Tab-separated table of C-alpha atoms in Angstrom:
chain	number	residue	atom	x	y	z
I	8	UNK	CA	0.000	0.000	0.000
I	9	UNK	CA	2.943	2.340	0.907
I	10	UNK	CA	4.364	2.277	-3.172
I	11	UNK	CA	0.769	3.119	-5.000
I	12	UNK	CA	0.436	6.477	-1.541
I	13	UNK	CA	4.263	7.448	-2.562
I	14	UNK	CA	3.549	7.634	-6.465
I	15	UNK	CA	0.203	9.146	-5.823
I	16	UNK	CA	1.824	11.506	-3.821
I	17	UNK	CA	4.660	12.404	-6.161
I	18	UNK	CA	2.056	12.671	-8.877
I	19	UNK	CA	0.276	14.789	-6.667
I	20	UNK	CA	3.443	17.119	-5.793
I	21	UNK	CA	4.414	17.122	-9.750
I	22	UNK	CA	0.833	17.986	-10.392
I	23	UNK	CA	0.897	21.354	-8.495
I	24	UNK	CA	4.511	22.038	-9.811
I	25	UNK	CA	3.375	21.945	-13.103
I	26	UNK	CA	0.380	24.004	-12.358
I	27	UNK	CA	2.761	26.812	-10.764
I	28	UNK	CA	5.413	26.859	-13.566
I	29	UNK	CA	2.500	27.386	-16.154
I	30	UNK	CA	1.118	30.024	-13.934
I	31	UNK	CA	4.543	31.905	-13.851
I	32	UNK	CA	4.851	31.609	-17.894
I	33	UNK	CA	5.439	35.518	-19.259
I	34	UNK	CA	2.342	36.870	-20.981
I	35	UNK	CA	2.137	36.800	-24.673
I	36	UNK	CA	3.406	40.098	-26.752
I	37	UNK	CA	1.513	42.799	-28.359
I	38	UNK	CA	1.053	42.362	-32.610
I	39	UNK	CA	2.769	41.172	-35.166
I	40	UNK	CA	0.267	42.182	-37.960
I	41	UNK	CA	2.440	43.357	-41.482
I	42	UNK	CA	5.369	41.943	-40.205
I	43	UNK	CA	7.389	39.026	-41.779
I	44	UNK	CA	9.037	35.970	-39.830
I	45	UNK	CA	10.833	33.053	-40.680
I	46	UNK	CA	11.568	29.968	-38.333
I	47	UNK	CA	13.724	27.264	-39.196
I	48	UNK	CA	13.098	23.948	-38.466
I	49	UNK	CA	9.100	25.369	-37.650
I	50	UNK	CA	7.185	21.678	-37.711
I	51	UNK	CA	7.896	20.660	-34.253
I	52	UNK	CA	8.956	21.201	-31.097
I	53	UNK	CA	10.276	24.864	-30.188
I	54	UNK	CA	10.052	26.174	-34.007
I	55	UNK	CA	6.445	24.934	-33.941
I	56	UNK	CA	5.352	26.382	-31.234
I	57	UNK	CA	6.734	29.954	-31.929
I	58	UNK	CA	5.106	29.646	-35.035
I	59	UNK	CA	1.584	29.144	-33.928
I	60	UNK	CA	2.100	32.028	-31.238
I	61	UNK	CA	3.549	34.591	-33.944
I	62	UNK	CA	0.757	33.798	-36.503
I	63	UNK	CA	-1.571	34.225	-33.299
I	64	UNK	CA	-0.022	37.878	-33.028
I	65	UNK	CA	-0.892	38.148	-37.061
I	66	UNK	CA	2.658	38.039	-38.657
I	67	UNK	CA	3.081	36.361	-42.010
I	68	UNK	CA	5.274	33.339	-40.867
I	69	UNK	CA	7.959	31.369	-43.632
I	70	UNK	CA	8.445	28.040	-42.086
I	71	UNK	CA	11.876	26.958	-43.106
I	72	UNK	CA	11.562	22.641	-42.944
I	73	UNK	CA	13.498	20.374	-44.403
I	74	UNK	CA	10.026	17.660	-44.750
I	75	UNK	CA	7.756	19.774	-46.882
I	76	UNK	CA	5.061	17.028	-46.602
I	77	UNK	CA	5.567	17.163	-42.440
I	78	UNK	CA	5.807	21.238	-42.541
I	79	UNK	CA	2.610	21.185	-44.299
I	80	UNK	CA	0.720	18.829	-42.017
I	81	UNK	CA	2.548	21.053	-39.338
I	82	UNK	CA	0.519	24.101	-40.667
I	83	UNK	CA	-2.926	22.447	-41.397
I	84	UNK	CA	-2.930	21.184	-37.737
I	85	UNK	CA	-1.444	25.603	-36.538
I	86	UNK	CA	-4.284	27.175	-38.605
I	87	UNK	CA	-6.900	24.848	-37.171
I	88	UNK	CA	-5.936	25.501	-33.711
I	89	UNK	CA	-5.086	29.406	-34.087
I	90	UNK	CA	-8.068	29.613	-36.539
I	91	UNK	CA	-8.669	31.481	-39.829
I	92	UNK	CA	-9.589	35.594	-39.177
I	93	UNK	CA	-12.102	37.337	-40.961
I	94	UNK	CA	-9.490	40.004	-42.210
I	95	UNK	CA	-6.658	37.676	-43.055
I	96	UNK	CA	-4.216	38.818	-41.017
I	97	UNK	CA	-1.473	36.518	-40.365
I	98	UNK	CA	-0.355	33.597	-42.510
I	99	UNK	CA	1.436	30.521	-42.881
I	100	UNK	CA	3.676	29.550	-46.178
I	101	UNK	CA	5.741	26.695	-46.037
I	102	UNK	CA	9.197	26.583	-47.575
I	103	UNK	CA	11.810	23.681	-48.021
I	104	UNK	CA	14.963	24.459	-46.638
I	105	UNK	CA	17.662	22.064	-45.519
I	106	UNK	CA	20.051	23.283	-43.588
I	107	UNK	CA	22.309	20.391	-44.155
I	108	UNK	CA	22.848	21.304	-47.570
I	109	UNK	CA	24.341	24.682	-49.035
I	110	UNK	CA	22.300	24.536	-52.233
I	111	UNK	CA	19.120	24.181	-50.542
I	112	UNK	CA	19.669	26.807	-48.256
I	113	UNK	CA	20.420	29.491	-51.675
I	114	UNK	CA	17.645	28.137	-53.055
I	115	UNK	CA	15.214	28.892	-50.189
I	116	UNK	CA	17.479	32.425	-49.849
I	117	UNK	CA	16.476	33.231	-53.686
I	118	UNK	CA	12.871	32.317	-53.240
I	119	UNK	CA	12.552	34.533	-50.003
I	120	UNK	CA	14.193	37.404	-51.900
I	121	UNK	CA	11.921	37.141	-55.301
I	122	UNK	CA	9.053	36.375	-53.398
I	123	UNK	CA	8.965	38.667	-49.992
I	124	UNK	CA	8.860	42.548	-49.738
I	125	UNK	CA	10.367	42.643	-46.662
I	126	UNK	CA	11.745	40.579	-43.563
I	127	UNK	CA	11.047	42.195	-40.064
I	128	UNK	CA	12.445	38.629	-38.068
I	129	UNK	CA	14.762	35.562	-38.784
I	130	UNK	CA	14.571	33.081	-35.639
I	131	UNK	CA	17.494	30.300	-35.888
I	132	UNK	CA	16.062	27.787	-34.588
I	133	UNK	CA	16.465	24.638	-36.049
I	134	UNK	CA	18.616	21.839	-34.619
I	135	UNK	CA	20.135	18.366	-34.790
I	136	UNK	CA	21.343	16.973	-31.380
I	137	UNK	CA	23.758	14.642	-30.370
I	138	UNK	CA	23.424	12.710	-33.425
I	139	UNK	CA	25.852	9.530	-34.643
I	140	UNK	CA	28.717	10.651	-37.029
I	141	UNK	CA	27.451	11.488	-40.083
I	142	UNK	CA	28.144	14.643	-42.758
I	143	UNK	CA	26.079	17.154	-44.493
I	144	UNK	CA	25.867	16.974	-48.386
I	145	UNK	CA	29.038	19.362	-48.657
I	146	UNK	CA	30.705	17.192	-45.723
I	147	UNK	CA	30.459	19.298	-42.882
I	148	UNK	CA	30.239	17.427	-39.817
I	149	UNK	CA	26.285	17.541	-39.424
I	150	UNK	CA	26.189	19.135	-36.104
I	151	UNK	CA	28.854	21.850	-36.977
I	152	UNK	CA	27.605	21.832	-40.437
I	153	UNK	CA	23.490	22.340	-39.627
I	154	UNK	CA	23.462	24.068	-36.521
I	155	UNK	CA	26.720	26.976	-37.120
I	156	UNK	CA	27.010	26.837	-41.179
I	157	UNK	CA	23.671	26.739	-42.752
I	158	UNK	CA	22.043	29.264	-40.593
I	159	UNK	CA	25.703	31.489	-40.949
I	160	UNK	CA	24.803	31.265	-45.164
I	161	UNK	CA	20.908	31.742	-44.360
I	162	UNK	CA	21.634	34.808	-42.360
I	163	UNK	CA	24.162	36.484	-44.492
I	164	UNK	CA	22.251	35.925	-47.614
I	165	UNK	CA	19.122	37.625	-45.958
I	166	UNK	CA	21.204	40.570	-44.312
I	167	UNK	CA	20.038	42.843	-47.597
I	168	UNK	CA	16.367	42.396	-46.706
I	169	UNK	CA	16.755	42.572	-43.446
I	170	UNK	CA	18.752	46.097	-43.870
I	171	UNK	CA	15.705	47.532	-45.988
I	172	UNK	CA	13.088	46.274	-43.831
I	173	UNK	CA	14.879	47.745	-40.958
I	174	UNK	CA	14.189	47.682	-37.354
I	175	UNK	CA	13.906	43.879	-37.926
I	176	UNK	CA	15.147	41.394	-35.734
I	177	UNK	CA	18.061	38.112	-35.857
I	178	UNK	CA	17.152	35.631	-33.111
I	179	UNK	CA	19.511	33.075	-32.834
I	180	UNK	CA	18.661	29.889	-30.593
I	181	UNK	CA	21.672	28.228	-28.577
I	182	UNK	CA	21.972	26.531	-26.103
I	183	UNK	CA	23.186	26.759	-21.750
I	184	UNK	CA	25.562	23.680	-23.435
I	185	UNK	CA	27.714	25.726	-24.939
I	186	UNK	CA	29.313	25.988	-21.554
I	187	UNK	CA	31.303	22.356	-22.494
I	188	UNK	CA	32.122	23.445	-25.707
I	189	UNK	CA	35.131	24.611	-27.250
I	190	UNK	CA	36.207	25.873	-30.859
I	191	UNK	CA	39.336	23.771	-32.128
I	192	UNK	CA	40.596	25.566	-35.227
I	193	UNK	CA	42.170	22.727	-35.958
I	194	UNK	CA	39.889	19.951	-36.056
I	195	UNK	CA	36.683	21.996	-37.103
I	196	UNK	CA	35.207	19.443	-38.811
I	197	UNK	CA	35.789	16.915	-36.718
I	198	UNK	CA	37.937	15.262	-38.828
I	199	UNK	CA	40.756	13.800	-36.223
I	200	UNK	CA	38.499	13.366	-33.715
I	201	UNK	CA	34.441	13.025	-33.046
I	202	UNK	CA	32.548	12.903	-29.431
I	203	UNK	CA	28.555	13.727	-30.223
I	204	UNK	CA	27.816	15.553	-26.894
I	205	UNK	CA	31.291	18.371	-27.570
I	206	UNK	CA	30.600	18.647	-30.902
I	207	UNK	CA	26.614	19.854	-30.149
I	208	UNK	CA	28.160	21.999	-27.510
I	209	UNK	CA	31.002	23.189	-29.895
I	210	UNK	CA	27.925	24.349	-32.270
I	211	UNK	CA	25.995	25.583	-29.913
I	212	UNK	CA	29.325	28.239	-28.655
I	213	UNK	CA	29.640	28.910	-32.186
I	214	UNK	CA	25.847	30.275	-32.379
I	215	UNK	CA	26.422	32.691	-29.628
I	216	UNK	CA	29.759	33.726	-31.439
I	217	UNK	CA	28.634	34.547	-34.635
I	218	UNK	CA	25.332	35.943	-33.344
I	219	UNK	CA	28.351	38.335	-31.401
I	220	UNK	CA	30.422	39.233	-34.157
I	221	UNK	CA	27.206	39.873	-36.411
I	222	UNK	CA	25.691	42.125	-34.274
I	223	UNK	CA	28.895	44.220	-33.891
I	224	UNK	CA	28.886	44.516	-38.000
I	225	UNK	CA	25.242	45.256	-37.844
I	226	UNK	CA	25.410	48.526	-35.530
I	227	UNK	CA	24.069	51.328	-36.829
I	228	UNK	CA	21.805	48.985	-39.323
I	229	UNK	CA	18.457	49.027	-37.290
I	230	UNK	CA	18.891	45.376	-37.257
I	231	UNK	CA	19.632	43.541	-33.970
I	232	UNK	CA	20.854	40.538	-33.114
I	233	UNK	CA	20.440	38.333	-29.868
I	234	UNK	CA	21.473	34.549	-28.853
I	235	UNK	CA	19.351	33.180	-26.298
I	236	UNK	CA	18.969	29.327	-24.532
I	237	UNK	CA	15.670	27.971	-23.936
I	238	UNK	CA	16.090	26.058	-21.385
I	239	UNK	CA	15.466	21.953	-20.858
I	240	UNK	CA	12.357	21.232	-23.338
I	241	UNK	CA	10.529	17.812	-24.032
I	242	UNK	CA	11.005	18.002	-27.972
I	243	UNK	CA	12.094	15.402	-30.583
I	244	UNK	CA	15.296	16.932	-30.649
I	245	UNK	CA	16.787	14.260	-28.285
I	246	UNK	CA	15.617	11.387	-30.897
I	247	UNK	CA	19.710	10.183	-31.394
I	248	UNK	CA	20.145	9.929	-27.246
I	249	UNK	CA	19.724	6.144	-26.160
I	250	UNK	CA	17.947	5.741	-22.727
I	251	UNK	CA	17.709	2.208	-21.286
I	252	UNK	CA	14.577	0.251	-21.917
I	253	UNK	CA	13.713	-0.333	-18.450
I	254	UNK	CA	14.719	3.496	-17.879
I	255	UNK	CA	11.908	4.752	-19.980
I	256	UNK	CA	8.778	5.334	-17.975
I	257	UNK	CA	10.946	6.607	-15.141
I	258	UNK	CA	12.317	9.576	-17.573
I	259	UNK	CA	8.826	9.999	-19.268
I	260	UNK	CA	7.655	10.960	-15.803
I	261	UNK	CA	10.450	13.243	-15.021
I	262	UNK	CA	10.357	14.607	-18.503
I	263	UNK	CA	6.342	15.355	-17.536
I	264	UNK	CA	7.208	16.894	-14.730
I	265	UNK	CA	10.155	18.769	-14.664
I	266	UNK	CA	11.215	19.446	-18.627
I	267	UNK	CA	9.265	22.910	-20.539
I	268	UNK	CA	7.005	22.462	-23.148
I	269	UNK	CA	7.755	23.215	-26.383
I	270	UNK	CA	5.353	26.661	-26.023
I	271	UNK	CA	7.286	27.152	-22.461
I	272	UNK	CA	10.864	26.952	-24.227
I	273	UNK	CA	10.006	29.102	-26.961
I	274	UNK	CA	8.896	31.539	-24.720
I	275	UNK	CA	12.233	34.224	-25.033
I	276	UNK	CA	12.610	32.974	-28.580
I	277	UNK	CA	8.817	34.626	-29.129
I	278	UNK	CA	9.912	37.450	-26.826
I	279	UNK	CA	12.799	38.501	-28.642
I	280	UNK	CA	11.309	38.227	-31.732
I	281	UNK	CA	8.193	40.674	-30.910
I	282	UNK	CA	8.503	42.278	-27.773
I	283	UNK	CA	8.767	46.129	-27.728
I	284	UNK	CA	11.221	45.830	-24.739
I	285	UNK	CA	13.811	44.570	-26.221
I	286	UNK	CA	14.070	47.471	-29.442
I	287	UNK	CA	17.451	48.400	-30.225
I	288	UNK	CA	18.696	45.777	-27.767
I	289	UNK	CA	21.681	43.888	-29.589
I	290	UNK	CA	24.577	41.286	-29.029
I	291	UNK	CA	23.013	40.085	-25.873
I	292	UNK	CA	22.035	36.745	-24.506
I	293	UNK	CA	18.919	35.832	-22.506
I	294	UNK	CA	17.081	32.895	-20.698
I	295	UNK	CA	13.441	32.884	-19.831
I	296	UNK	CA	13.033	36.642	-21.202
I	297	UNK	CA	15.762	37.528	-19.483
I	298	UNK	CA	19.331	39.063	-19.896
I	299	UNK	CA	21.980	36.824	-19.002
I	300	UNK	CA	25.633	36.554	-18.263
I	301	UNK	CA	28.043	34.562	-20.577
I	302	UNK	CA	31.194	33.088	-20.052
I	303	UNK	CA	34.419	34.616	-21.091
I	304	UNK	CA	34.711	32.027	-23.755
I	305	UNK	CA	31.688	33.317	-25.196
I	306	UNK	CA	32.955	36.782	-25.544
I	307	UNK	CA	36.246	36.089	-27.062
I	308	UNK	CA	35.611	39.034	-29.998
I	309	UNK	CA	39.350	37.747	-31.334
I	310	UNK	CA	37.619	33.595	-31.703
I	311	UNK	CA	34.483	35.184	-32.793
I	312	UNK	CA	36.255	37.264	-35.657
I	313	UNK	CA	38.378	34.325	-36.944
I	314	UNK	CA	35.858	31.888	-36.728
I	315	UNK	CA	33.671	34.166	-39.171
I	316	UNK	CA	36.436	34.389	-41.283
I	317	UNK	CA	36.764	30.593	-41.597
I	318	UNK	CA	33.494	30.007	-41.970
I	319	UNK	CA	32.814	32.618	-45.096
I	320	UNK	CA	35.029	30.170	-46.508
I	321	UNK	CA	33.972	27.211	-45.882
I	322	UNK	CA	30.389	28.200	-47.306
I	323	UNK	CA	31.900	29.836	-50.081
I	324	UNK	CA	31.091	33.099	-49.719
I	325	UNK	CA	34.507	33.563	-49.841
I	326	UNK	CA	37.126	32.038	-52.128
């Protein structure tokens, strides 16, 4: 009798936990209507969820995806729970875009620019996670190569429009794991060596980098630029991370109980992308709509510099 009390209890206690955090989760921004967003990776988990709340606040919303047939189900299943309005403001297009391949991403990038008038925000957000050894279609190591590179060619292929449509907005999703990583000029590509969890942290410090040096080159623009970390969220982005059979239920339950939702992590992402509190604010990093210190590593304006340098040439936007 004492095991089924002590799990109804714990149920119980996670019960009102999760009641509290949801109670505590920042209020939803003011509108979006006439302005233009794009999210990658915007069919599940964090890039989902911002979608659905930006299209709620009437922006247009590009959803970058690599599985047009899954981005589109993703947007059937958005408009049906945001609903249609009466005066058709706010949308949802759907664009392919694979970040693990340089041609796709200047395709999407020459769509965008014959198609859209303007681009107020650009939320990196896409992902891939701890995954098994394995390149990108120019043989970039696929964390390094999807995570860092694409969105570094996505973003500097859009900096024109984002000039013009100017004050818009870079958000640039990292992660609090970039605390273990470290950037190895030597072995960027993971060529000598290859350990999943560093090399997802190594990205994840190069985000935060580049969303550095970028913002210094952008002053004066009207266009900011801000990293943030959304905290622990139950998304598929753990999909390559093996827990034990027997392990399961017990992580399901903690997962329940103590991991954000995908609309709880995309909280700050949403925030920076719409609030007006955060206008002119650039080349910062925040956590649960919040300003936040870094670590020195993560400041290092001489590692940020050269590692733009190196990676203008290794997307060839340099020769």
């Amino acid at each position: 009798a004492a095991l089924p009390a002590l799990v109804l209890g714990a149920g119980l206690l996670v019960a009102a936990w999760r009641w509290l955090r949801g109670a505590a989760r920042p209020v939803r921004g003011g509108s979006m209507r006439g302005k233009t967003v794009i999210i990658t990776g915007a069919n599940s988990g964090l890039g989902r969820a911002a979608a659905a709340e930006l299209l709620r606040m009437r922006a247009r919303v590009i959803m970058g995806c690599r599985d047009r047939a899954r981005a589109e189900r993703a947007a059937r299943e958005i408009r049906a729970e945001v609903g249609e309005r009466a005066d058709g403001a706010g949308e949802l297009v759907v664009r392919e875009l694979d970040l693990a391949s340089l041609r796709s991403v200047r395709a999407f990038c020459h769509r965008v620019l014959q198609e859209e008038s303007r681009l107020d925000v650009l939320i990196n957000n896409a992902g891939v996670f701890q995954c098994p050894y394995m390149k990108t279609e120019d043989g970039f190591e696929m964390q390094f190569g999807v995570n860092h590179l694409g969105h570094f060619l996505l973003t500097n292929l859009l900096l024109g429009l984002l000039k013009n449509s100017a004050p818009s907005r870079i958000v640039v999703v990292s992660s609090k794991l970039y605390k273990y990583g470290e950037i190895n000029f030597e072995d960027l590509n993971s060529e000598i060596s290859y350990n999943k969890s560093f090399c997802y942290s190594r990205s994840k410090l190069a985000n935060i980098l580049f969303a550095r040096e970028l913002a210094r080159r952008l002053e004066g623009t009207g266009v900011t630029v801000n990293s943030l970390h959304p905290g622990i969220v139950r998304t598929n982005l753990g999909r390559h991370v093996n827990i034990p059979l027997l392990a399961k239920p017990l992580f399901n339950l903690v997962s329940w109980a103590f991991f954000k939702t995908p609309l709880e992590g995309a909280q700050t992402s949403i925030y920076l992308a719409s609030s007006p509190d955060v206008e002119g604010v650039s080349g910062k990093y925040f956590g649960d709509c919040k300003e936040e210190e870094l670590l020195p590593k993560a400041m290092d304006d001489l590692v940020a510099r050269k590692l733009w340098d190196i990676s203008e040439v290794m997307v060839g936007l340099l020769k």
